[in-house]
PDB file of C-alpha atoms in Angstrom:
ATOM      1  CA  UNK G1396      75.440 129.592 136.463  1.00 49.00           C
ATOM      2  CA  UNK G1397      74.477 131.760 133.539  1.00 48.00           C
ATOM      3  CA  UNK G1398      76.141 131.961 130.187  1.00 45.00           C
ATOM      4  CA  UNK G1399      76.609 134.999 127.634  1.00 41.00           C
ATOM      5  CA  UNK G1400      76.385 135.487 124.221  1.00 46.00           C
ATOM      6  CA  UNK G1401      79.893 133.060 123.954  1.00 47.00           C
ATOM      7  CA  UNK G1402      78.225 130.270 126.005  1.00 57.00           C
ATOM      8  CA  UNK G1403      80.843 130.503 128.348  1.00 81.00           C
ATOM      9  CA  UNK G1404      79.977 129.907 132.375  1.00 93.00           C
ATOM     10  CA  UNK G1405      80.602 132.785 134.553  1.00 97.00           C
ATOM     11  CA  UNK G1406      83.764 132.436 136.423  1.00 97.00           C
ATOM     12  CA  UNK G1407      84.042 132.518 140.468  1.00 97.00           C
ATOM     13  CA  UNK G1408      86.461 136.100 139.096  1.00 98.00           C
ATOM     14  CA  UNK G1409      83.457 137.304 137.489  1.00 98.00           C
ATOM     15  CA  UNK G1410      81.506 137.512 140.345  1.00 98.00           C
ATOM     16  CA  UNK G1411      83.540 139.099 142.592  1.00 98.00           C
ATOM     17  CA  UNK G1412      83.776 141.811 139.940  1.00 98.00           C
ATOM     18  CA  UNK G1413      79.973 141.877 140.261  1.00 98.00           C
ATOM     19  CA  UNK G1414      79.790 141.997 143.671  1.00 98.00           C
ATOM     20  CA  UNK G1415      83.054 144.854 143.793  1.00 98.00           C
ATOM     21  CA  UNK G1416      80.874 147.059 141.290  1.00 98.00           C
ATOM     22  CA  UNK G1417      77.794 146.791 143.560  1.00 98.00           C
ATOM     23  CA  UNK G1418      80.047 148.326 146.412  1.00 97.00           C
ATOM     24  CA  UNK G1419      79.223 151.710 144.037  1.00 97.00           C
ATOM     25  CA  UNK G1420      75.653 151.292 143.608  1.00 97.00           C
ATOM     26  CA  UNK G1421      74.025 154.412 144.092  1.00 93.00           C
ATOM     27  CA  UNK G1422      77.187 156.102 145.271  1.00 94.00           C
ATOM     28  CA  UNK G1423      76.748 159.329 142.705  1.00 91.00           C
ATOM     29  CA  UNK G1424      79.427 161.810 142.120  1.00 89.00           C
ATOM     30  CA  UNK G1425      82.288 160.514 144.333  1.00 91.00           C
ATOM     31  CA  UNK G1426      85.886 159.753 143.348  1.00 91.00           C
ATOM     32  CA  UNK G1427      85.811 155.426 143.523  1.00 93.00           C
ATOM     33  CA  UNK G1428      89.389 154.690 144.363  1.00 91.00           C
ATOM     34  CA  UNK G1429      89.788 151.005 144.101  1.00 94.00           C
ATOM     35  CA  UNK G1430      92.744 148.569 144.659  1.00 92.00           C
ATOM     36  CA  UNK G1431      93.925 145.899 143.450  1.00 92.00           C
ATOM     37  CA  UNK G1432      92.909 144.372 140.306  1.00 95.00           C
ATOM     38  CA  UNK G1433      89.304 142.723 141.032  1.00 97.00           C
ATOM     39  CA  UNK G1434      88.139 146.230 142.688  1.00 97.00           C
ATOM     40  CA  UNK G1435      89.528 148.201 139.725  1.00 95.00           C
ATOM     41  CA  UNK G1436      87.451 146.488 137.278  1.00 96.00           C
ATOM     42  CA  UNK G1437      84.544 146.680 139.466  1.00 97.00           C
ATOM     43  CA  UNK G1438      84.803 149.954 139.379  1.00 96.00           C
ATOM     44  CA  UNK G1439      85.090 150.742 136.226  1.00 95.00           C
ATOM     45  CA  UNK G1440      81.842 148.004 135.752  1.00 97.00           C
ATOM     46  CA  UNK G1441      79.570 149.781 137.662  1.00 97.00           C
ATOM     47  CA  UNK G1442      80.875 153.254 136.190  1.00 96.00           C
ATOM     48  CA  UNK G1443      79.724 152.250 132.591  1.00 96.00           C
ATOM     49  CA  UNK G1444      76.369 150.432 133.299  1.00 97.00           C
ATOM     50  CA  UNK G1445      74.790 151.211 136.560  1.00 97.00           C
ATOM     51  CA  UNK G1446      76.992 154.252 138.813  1.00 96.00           C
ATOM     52  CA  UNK G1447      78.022 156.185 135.729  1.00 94.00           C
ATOM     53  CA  UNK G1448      78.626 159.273 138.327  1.00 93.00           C
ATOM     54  CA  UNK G1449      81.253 158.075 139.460  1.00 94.00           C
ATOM     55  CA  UNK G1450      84.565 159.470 139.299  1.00 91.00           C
ATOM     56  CA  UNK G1451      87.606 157.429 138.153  1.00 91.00           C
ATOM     57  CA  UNK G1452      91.218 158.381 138.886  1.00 85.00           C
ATOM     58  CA  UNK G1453      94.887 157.564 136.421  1.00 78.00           C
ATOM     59  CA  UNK G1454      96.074 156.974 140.805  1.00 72.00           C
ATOM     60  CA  UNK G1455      98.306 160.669 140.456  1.00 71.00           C
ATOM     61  CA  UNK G1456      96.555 164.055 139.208  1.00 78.00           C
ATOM     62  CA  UNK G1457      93.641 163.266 136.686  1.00 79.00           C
ATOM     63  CA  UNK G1458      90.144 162.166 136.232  1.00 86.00           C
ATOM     64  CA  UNK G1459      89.817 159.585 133.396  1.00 86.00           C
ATOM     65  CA  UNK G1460      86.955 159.017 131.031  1.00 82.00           C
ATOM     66  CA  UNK G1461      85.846 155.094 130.225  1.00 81.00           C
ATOM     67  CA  UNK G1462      88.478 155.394 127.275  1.00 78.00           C
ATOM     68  CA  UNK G1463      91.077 156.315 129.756  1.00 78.00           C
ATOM     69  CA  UNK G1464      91.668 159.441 128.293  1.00 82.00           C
ATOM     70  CA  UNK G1465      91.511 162.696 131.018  1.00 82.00           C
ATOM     71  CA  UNK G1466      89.028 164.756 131.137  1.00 82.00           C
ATOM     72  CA  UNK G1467      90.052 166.266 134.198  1.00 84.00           C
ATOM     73  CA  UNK G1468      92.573 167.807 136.686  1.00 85.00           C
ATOM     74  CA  UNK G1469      92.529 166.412 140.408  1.00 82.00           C
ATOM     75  CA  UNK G1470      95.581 168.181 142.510  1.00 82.00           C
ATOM     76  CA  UNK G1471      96.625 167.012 145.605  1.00 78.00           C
ATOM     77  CA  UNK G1472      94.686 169.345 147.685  1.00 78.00           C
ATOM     78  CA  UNK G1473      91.262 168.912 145.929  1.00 79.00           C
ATOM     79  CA  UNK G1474      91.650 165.227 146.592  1.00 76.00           C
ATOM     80  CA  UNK G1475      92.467 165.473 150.080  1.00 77.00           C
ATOM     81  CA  UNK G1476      89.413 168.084 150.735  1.00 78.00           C
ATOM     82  CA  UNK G1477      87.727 164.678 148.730  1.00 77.00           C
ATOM     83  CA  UNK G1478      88.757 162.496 151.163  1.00 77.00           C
ATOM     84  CA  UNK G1479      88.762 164.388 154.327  1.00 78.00           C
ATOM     85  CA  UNK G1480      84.665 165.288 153.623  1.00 79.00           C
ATOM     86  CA  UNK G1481      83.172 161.877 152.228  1.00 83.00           C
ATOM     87  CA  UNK G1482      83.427 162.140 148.768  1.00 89.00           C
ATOM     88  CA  UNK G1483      85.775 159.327 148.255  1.00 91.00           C
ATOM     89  CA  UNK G1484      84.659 155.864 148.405  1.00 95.00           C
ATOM     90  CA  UNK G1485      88.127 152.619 148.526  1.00 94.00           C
ATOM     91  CA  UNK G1486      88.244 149.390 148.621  1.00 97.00           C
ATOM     92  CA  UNK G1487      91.251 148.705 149.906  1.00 96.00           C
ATOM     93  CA  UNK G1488      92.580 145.309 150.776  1.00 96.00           C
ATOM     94  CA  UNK G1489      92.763 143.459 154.242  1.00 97.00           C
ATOM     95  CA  UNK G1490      95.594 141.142 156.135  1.00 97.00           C
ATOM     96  CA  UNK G1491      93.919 140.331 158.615  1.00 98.00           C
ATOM     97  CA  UNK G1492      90.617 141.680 159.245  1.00 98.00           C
ATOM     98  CA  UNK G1493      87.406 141.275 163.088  1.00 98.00           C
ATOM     99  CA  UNK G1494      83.956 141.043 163.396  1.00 98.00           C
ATOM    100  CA  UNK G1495      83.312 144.810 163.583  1.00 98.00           C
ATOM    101  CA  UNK G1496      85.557 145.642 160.652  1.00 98.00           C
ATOM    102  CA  UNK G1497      88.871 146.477 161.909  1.00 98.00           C
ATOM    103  CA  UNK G1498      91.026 145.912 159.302  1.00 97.00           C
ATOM    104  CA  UNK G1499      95.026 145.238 159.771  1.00 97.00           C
ATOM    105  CA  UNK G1500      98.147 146.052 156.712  1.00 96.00           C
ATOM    106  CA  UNK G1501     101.301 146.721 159.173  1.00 94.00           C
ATOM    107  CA  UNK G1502     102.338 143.838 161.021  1.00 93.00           C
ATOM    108  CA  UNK G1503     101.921 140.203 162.229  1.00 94.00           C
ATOM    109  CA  UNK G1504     102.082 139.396 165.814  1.00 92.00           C
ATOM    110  CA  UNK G1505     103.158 141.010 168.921  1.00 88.00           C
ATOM    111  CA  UNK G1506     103.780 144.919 168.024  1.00 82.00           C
ATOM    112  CA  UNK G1507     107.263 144.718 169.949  1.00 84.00           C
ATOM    113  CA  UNK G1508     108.149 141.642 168.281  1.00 88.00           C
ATOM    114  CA  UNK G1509     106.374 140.634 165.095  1.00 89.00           C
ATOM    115  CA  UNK G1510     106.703 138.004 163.372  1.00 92.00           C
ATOM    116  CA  UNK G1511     106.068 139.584 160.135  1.00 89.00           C
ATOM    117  CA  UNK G1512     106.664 142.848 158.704  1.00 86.00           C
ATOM    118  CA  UNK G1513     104.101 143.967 156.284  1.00 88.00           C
ATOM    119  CA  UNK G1514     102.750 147.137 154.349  1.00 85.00           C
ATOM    120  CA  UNK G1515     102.681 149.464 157.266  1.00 84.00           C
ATOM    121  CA  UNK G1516      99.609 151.627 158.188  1.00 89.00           C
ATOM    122  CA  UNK G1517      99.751 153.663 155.279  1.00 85.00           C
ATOM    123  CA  UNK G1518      96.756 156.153 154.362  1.00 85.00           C
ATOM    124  CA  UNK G1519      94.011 153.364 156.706  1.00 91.00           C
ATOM    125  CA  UNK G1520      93.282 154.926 159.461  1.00 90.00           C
ATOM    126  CA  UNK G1521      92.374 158.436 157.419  1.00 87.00           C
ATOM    127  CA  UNK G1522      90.415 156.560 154.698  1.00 89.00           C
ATOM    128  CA  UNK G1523      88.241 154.378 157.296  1.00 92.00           C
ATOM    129  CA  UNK G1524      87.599 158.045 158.984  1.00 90.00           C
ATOM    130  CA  UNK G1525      86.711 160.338 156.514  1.00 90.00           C
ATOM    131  CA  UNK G1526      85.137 158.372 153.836  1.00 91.00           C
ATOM    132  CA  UNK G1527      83.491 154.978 153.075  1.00 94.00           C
ATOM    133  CA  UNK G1528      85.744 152.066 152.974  1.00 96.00           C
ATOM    134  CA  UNK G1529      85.252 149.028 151.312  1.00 98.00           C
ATOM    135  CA  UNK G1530      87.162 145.387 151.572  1.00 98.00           C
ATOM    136  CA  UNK G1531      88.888 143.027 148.731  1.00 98.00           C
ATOM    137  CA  UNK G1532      89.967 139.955 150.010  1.00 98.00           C
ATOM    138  CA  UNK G1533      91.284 137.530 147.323  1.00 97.00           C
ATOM    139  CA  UNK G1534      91.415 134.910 149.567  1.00 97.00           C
ATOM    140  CA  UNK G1535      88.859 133.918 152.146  1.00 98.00           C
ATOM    141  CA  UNK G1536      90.533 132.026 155.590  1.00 98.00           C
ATOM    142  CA  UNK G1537      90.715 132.242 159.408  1.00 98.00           C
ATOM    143  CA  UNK G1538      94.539 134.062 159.042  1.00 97.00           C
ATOM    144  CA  UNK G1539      92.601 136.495 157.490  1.00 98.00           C
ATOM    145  CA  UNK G1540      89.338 136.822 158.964  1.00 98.00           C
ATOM    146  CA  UNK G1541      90.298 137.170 163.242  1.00 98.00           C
ATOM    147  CA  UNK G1542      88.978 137.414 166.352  1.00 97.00           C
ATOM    148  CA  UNK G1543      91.245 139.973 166.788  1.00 96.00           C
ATOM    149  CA  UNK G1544      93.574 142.327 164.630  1.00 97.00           C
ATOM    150  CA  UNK G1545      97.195 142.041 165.805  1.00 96.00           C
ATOM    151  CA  UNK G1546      96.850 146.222 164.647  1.00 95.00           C
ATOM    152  CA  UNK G1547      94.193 148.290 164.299  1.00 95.00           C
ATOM    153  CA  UNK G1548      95.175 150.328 160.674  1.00 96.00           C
ATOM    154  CA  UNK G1549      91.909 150.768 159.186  1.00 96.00           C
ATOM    155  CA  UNK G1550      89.443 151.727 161.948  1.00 96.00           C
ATOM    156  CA  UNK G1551      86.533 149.425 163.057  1.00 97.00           C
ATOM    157  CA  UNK G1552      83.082 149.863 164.226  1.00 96.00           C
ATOM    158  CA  UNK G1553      83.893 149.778 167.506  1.00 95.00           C
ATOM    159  CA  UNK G1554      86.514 152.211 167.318  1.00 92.00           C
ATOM    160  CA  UNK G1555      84.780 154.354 165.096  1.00 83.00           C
ATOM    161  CA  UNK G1556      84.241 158.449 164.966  1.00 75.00           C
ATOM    162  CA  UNK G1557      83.261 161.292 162.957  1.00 80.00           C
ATOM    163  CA  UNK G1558      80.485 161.204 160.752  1.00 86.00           C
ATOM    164  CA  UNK G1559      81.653 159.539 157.645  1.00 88.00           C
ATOM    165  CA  UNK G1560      82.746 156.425 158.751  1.00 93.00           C
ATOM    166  CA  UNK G1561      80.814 153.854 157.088  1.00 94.00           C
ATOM    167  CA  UNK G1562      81.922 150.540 156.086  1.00 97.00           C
ATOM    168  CA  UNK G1563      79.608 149.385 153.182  1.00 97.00           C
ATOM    169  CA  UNK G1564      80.864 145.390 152.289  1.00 98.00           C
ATOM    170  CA  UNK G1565      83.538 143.109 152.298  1.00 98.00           C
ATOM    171  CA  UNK G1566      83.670 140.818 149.363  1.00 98.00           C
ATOM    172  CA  UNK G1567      86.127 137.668 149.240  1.00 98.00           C
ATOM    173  CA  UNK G1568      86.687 134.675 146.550  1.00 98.00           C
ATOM    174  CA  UNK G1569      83.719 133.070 148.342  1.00 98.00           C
ATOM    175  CA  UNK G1570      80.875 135.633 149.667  1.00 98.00           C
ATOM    176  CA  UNK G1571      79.952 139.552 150.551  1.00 98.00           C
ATOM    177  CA  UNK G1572      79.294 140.232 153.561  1.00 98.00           C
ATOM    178  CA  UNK G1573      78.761 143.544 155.364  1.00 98.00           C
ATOM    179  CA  UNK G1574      77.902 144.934 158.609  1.00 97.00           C
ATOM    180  CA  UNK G1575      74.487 146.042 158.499  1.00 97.00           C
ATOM    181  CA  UNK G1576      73.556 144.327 161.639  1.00 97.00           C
ATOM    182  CA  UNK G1577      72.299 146.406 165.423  1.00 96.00           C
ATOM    183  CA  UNK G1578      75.954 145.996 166.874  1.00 95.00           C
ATOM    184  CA  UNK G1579      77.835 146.140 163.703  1.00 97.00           C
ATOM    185  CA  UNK G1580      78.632 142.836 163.511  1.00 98.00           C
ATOM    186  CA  UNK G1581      79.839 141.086 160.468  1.00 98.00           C
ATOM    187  CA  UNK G1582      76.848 139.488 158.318  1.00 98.00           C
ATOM    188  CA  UNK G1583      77.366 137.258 155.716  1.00 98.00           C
ATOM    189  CA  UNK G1584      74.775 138.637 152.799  1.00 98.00           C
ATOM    190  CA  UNK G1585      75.594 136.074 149.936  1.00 98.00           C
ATOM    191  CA  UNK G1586      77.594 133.288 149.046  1.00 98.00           C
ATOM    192  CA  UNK G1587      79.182 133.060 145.601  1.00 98.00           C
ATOM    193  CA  UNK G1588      77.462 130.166 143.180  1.00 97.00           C
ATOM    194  CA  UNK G1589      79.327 126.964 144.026  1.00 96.00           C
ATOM    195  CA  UNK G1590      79.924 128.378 147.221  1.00 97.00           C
ATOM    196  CA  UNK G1591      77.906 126.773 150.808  1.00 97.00           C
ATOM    197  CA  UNK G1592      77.376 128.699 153.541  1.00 98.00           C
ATOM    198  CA  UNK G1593      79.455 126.081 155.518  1.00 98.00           C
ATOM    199  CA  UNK G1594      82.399 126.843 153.936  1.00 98.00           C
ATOM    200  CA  UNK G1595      82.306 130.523 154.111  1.00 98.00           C
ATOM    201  CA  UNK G1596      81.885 129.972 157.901  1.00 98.00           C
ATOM    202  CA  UNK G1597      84.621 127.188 157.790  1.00 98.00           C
ATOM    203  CA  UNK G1598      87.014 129.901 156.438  1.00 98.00           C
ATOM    204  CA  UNK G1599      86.202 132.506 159.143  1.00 98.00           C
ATOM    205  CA  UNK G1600      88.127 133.051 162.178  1.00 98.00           C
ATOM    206  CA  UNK G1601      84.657 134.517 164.327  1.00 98.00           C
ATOM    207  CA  UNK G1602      81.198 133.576 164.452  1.00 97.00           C
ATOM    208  CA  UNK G1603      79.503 135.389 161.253  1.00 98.00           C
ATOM    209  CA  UNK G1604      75.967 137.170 161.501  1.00 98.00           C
ATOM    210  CA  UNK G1605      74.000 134.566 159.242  1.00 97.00           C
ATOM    211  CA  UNK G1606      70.948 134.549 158.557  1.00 93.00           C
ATOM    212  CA  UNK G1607      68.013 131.625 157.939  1.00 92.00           C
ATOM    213  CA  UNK G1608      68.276 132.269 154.037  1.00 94.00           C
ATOM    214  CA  UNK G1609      71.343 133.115 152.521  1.00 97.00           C
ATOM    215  CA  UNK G1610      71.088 134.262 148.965  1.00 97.00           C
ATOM    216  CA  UNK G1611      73.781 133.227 145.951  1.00 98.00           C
ATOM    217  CA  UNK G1612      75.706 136.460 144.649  1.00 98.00           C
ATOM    218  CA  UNK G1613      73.760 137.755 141.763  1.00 97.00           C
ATOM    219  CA  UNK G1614      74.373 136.692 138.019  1.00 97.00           C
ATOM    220  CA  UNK G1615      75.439 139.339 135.596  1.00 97.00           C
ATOM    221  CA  UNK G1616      73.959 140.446 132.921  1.00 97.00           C
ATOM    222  CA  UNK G1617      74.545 139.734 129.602  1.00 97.00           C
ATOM    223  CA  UNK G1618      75.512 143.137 128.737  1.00 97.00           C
ATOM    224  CA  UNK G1619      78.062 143.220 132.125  1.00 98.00           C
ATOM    225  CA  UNK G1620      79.712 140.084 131.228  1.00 98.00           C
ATOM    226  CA  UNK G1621      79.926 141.457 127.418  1.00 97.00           C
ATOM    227  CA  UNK G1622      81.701 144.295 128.738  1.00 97.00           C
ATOM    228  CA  UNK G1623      84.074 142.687 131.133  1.00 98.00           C
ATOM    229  CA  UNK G1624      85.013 140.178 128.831  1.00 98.00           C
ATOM    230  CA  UNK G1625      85.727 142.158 125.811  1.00 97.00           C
ATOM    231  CA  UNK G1626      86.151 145.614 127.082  1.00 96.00           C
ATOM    232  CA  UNK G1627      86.949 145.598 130.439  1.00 96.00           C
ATOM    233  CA  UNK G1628      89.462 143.380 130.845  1.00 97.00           C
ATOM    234  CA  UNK G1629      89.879 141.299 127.444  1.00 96.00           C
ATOM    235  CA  UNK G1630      92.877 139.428 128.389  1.00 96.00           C
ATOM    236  CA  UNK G1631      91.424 137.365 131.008  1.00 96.00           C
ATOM    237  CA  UNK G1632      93.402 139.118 133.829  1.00 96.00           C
ATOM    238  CA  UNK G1633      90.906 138.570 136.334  1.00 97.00           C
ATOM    239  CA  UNK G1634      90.839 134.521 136.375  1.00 94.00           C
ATOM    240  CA  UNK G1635      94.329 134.630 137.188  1.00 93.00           C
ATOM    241  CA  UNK G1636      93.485 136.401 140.711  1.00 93.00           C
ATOM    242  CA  UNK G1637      90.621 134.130 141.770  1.00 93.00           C
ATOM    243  CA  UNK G1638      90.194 130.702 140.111  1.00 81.00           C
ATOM    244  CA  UNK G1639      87.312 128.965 139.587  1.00 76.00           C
TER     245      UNK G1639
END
C-alpha cells in the first residue's frame, strides 16, 4: 500500500474512490451524475485531475464549478434531452444485481408476494437505456450479486436495446469488475489491495469471468490522495462507508 505526504496507508475507501473516478476516464463533456457518497467523490476526483470535462450537477437545476459555486443553468428539459441521447453517464447503486448486468432497486422475492419492499424502479430502466450506467456496491455478497434478479429495474445485457446502452464497471468494497467479455458476462478486472481473488469469488452469487492474472486496483497518486484527503472530503466521510 502506498503512503502520501502524511505517511498515512491508503484506506480500502480510498480505493474505491479511485476506482469510481476511473468510471469517468475519458468520458469528455458529459453530465457525471453519481450516487451515493463513494461515487460522488469519485466524481468530483476524476473532474479535478484527470476528466476535467466533465460536468457536475447541485442534483436540481445547476452546473457547479469544483468550488461548488454555479456556473451554469441545467432545466429539466435540457437534462432529459442529456439523458435520453448519451450524454449522461450514473452510477447508481445495486440490490441485487446478474452476470450480464441486470441490476434490481424495487423488490425482494416473488413480485406478487415479496418479501421486501424496497426503492421501487425509479428512473433505472431509462438511465440503463439511454446513457451509460455505472454500479456502486458498498458491500460485496451473494444477496447482492445473483444468479438471477428477483426484478429487472436497470436493464441488462441481455435485455438490452438502443444504441447507448453501455454498462462500463461495477466497483464494490472488494474489486471492479466489468463486462467487457464476448457474451457480456461479468469479469472481474481487479481486486482491491488486501483483497484475494478467492474472496471476491466467495462473495459472488455466479461464476465470475476471471482471468489467469488478476491485477490489484491501482494506487493513487500522491496528488489524488492530497486532494481527497484535504479537499475532497476532509472530514473522513468516506471511511465511514467502507472500512478498512
Amino acid at each position: 500500500m502506498t503512503t502520501d505526504a502524511t505517511t498515512a496507508v491508503t484506506s480500502r475507501a480510498e480505493y474505491c474512490v479511485i476506482a469510481c473516478a476511473e468510471a469517468w476516464r475519458d468520458n469528455g463533456e458529459v453530465l457525471a451524475s453519481p450516487m451515493g457518497l463513494i461515487p460522488s467523490f469519485g466524481a468530483r476526483l476524476a473532474k479535478r485531475t484527470f476528466s476535467p470535462d466533465l460536468l457536475l450537477t447541485d442534483g436540481e437545476a445547476l452546473l457547479v464549478g469544483l468550488d461548488g459555486r454555479p456556473e451554469g443553468w441545467l432545466p429539466y428539459r435540457r437534462h432529459l434531452t442529456m439523458v435520453t441521447g448519451g450524454r449522461r453517464h450514473v452510477m447508481m447503486g445495486a440490490s441485487q444485481i446478474d452476470r450480464y448486468g441486470n441490476q434490481n432497486i424495487s423488490c425482494i422475492g416473488d413480485w406478487e408476494r415479496p418479501t421486501r419492499q424496497l426503492l421501487g424502479v425509479r428512473g433505472a430502466p431509462a438511465n440503463t437505456l439511454n446513457n451509460p450506467v455505472s454500479y456502486w456496491i458498498p458491500k460485496h455478497s451473494t444477496r447482492v450479486f445473483v444468479e438471477r434478479v428477483d426484478m429487472i429495474c436497470g436493464v441488462g445485457y441481455d435485455h438490452a436495446v438502443g444504441p447507448y446502452h453501455r454498462l462500463p464497471r461495477v466497483v464494490t468494497d472488494l474489486a471492479v469488475l466489468d463486462f467487457e467479455t464476448p457474451d457480456h458476462a461479468m469479469r472481474l478486472v481487479s481486486v482491491h489491495p488486501g483483497v484475494t481473488v478467492d474472496e471476491v469469488r466467495a462473495a459472488t452469487g455466479f461464476d465470475l469471468v476471471i482471468g489467469e492474472d488478476v491485477p490489484c486496483t491501482r494506487e493513487p497518486t500522491a496528488g489524488e490522495l492530497r486532494l481527497l484527503r484535504e479537499v475532497i472530503d476532509p472530514g473522513g466521510l468516506r471511511n465511514r462507508e467502507v472500512r478498512s
